């Protein structure tokens, strides 16, 4: 079966944000459409989202036409290889935000480590880096390698990792002292030592999500009281007591949004009631949305 093309040659040059969604083109032959960009540069394009497509040599080689591109999001894209990663870093070195969301990354463990090094070393202006996988990634990622590379980027501020098999995460956090946003979601390697390292090293943190990190206990949560500027905290699906969550939230004077797990127990109701009384400006969300605390 021949691949059908999406040709953006005639796209208006003043477009600033482009969301290219090719959903529904996953065929019985298990081939994706290939996206082809026109030769004329999109002078004003700043945000490019590509969904449900395969990767051809043409795809990233044309990224050099997007002179002002600042954010690239790849969502459920297939066959992302070492060559594809190299093209991204070579063609858009000024990129500030890079997000791989549920992509099929076809590399071995040595190539994966190289990709992490390459993305963080070549993309010197990178501020936000996100890897979000739909299932647990079996390849262990050396977190200190990633953190060391990101630390060399200019003004790096945001790191989101979802379903990653991290190694040495507590050591790597020491390299990210200027971090503003950190999401470690469904990462089994995140434990009490990692939480203590976050509290002791990331003093400028404003956004923290530990959702689904089931190896965290009450013993480490007191370290988060060191985060004087923290405004957002997500501890949903963590094995924490409501008493601990309540106490931790009350010690954070800047906290404005808290996400927790709802279980309809008396302890949950007491926690919400206490926070409503002691922290009237705090918004608490559970899996059903904003709680009655607001």
C-alpha atoms as one frame of an Amber mdcrd trajectory, in Angstrom:
protein
   0.000   0.000   0.000   1.343   3.407  -0.928   1.473   6.020   1.833  -0.776
   9.039   1.534   0.911  12.406   2.043  -0.070  15.570   3.857   1.400  18.508
   1.945   1.729  21.813   3.809   3.322  23.717   0.938   0.479  26.223   0.777
   0.118  26.855   4.515  -0.136  30.630   5.261   3.258  31.907   6.403   1.847
  33.821   9.410   0.597  30.698  11.264   1.941  30.630  14.852   0.569  27.296
  16.085  -0.059  24.170  14.031  -1.647  20.946  15.288  -1.303  18.284  12.620
  -3.592  15.384  13.556  -3.553  12.308  11.300  -5.786  10.174  13.498  -7.699
   7.492  11.658  -5.020   6.808   9.078  -3.671   3.719  10.838  -4.316   1.136
   8.147  -4.512  -2.647   8.066  -1.025  -2.644   6.628   0.070  -0.964   9.866
   1.512   1.965   7.925   1.107   5.569   8.949   0.709   8.546   6.705   3.881
  10.453   6.116   3.846  14.179   6.726   5.654  16.311   4.163   6.272  20.018
   4.703   6.503  22.492   1.864   9.730  24.150   0.935   8.529  27.635   1.905
   9.275  28.492   5.555   6.461  29.185   8.014   8.057  32.342   9.340   5.866
  32.799  12.426   5.357  29.178  13.522   6.220  28.755  17.222   4.348  25.600
  18.290   4.160  22.445  16.175   2.216  19.353  17.256   2.386  16.218  15.112
   0.011  13.340  15.921  -0.356   9.796  14.638   2.216   9.820  11.875   5.280
   7.917  10.791   8.745   9.372  10.374  10.271   9.856   6.958  13.648  11.443
   6.167  11.728  14.447   4.842   9.829  15.043   8.077  12.542  16.522  10.260
  14.822  17.771   7.501  12.174  20.414   6.763  12.039  21.613  10.371  14.899
  23.962   9.548  12.326  26.081   7.674  10.577  26.926  10.939  12.917  29.661
  12.097  10.924  30.648  15.200   9.838  27.179  16.317   9.983  27.002  20.125
   7.860  23.966  21.015   7.655  20.560  19.325   5.141  17.935  20.493   5.169
  14.428  19.003   2.013  12.519  20.009   1.583   8.776  19.358   4.042   8.819
  16.483   5.549   5.592  15.233   9.055   4.416  14.485  10.943   7.187  16.270
  14.552   6.138  15.781  18.007   7.385  16.633  18.158   9.109  13.243  14.911
  10.948  13.967  16.214  12.248  17.288  19.401  13.439  15.620  17.443  15.331
  12.990  15.395  17.152  15.643  18.513  18.301  17.467  20.310  19.306  14.251
  17.452  21.147  12.530  15.923  23.054  15.469  18.760  23.693  17.962  16.911
  26.755  19.328  14.019  24.595  20.551  12.809  25.471  24.062  10.231  22.717
  24.653  10.345  19.088  23.469   7.616  16.566  24.323   7.442  12.894  23.323
   3.910  11.760  24.202   3.127   8.044  23.844   5.500   7.638  20.903   6.848
   4.275  19.775  10.565   4.675  20.473  12.441   1.917  18.647  15.924   1.969
  20.118  18.026  -0.299  22.287  19.352   0.645  25.719  22.659   2.105  24.447
  20.867   4.203  21.812  18.380   5.412  24.410  21.174   6.710  26.638  22.762
   8.405  23.625  19.431  10.074  22.762  19.167  11.521  26.257  22.695  12.894
  26.047  22.124  14.267  22.572  18.819  16.003  23.375  20.258  17.715  26.423
  23.671  18.647  25.026  22.712  19.828  21.529  19.540  21.666  22.522  21.213
  24.375  24.576  18.111  26.543  24.913  15.839  23.728  26.090  13.623  24.764
  29.008  11.033  21.967  29.034  11.658  18.270  28.372   8.878  15.685  28.601
   8.861  11.939  27.988   5.432  10.408  28.543   5.017   6.697  27.881   1.746
   4.748  27.968   3.315   1.719  29.689   6.327   1.082  31.883   9.544   1.546
  29.951  11.765  -1.493  30.388  14.988   0.353  29.589  16.569   1.874  32.714
  17.463   5.524  32.259  20.431   6.948  34.135  18.793   9.952  35.725  22.075
  11.602  36.669  23.102  11.462  32.981  19.867  13.178  31.984  20.068  15.742
  34.778  23.691  16.533  34.028  22.852  17.266  30.413  19.815  19.356  31.253
  21.840  21.370  33.728  24.078  22.484  30.860  21.045  23.889  29.005  20.297
  27.592  29.365  17.647  28.341  32.009  16.227  24.808  32.083  12.971  24.928
  34.065  10.685  21.940  33.491  11.135  18.149  33.485   8.264  15.672  33.078
   8.885  11.912  33.082   6.016   9.417  32.945   6.328   5.621  33.316  10.113
   5.775  33.184  12.449   3.242  34.774  14.859   5.665  36.445  18.141   4.829
  38.124  20.019   7.043  40.597  17.245   9.684  40.612  18.248  11.188  43.967
  21.793  11.887  42.734  20.604  13.486  39.502  18.317  15.960  41.247  21.328
  17.724  42.737  22.172  19.015  39.242  18.778  20.689  38.734  18.750  23.314
  41.463  17.014  25.932  39.274  14.138  23.638  38.274  10.638  25.171  38.461
   8.470  22.201  37.378   9.024  18.507  38.089   6.677  15.642  37.239   7.728
  12.098  38.097   4.570  10.128  37.301   4.171   6.359  37.792   7.910   5.981
  38.391   8.506   3.001  40.686  12.079   4.091  41.428  10.864   7.278  43.111
  10.999   6.559  46.836  11.553   8.393  50.125  15.176   9.202  49.293  14.109
  10.889  46.064  11.487  12.976  47.884  14.063  14.066  50.457  16.437  15.000
  47.644  13.692  17.085  46.035  13.034  18.922  49.291  16.707  19.528  49.982
  17.885  20.537  46.499  15.048  22.049  44.444  14.404  25.193  46.463  12.883
  27.124  43.526  10.321  24.458  42.636   6.773  25.727  42.004   5.128  22.632
  40.492   5.600  19.057  41.734   3.739  15.896  40.737   4.503  12.513  42.271
   1.306  10.913  40.999   1.320   7.128  41.059   4.710   6.820  42.785   3.713
   4.040  45.159   7.047   3.696  46.990   6.652   7.026  48.784   5.591   6.950
  52.440   4.831   9.498  55.150   8.443   9.353  56.379   9.772  11.643  53.661
   6.989  14.194  53.182   8.280  16.572  55.852  11.196  17.405  53.508   8.771
  19.131  51.139   8.208  21.864  53.721  11.544  23.271  52.504   9.918  24.178
  49.181   8.867  27.715  50.100   7.676  28.613  46.585   5.703  25.437  45.801
   2.258  26.284  44.407   1.133  22.936  42.943   1.399  19.461  44.504  -0.026
  16.194  43.137   0.189  13.123  45.395  -2.719  11.212  43.891  -2.378   7.413
  43.982   0.549   7.575  46.400   0.571   5.466  49.575   0.294   8.424  51.951
  -2.041   8.894  54.890  -4.498  11.780  54.844  -3.065  12.961  58.153   0.356
  13.339  56.546  -1.027  15.034  53.427  -2.998  17.474  55.548  -0.007  18.347
  57.731   2.289  18.739  54.708  -0.148  21.048  52.909  -0.538  23.277  55.951
   3.230  23.791  56.222   3.431  25.065  52.627   2.449  28.723  52.740   2.553
  29.206  48.946   0.570  26.071  48.050  -2.587  26.911  46.072  -3.476  23.592
  44.348  -3.402  20.089  45.862  -4.357  16.825  44.121  -5.130  13.787  46.294
  -6.924  10.441  46.132 -10.556  10.243  47.242 -11.759   7.151  49.083 -14.938
   8.414  50.879 -13.467   7.477  54.266 -13.869   9.445  57.490 -10.164  10.309
  57.346 -10.571  11.809  53.881 -13.506  13.962  55.007 -11.580  15.109  58.080
  -8.576  16.029  55.925 -10.698  18.111  53.543 -12.525  19.810  56.412  -9.272
  20.676  58.166  -7.738  22.138  55.029 -10.909  24.128  54.383 -10.593  25.687
  57.826  -6.828  26.197  57.993  -6.103  26.964  54.319  -9.184  28.727  52.916
  -7.406  29.760  49.684  -6.206  26.241  48.873  -8.001  24.377  46.062  -8.106
  20.600  46.537  -8.826  18.260  43.634  -9.577  14.545  43.634 -10.286  12.267
  40.677 -13.809  13.709  40.430 -12.578  17.299  40.185 -12.612  20.189  42.647
 -13.707  19.119  46.125 -16.181  20.922  48.372 -13.266  22.670  50.011 -13.537
  25.440  47.439
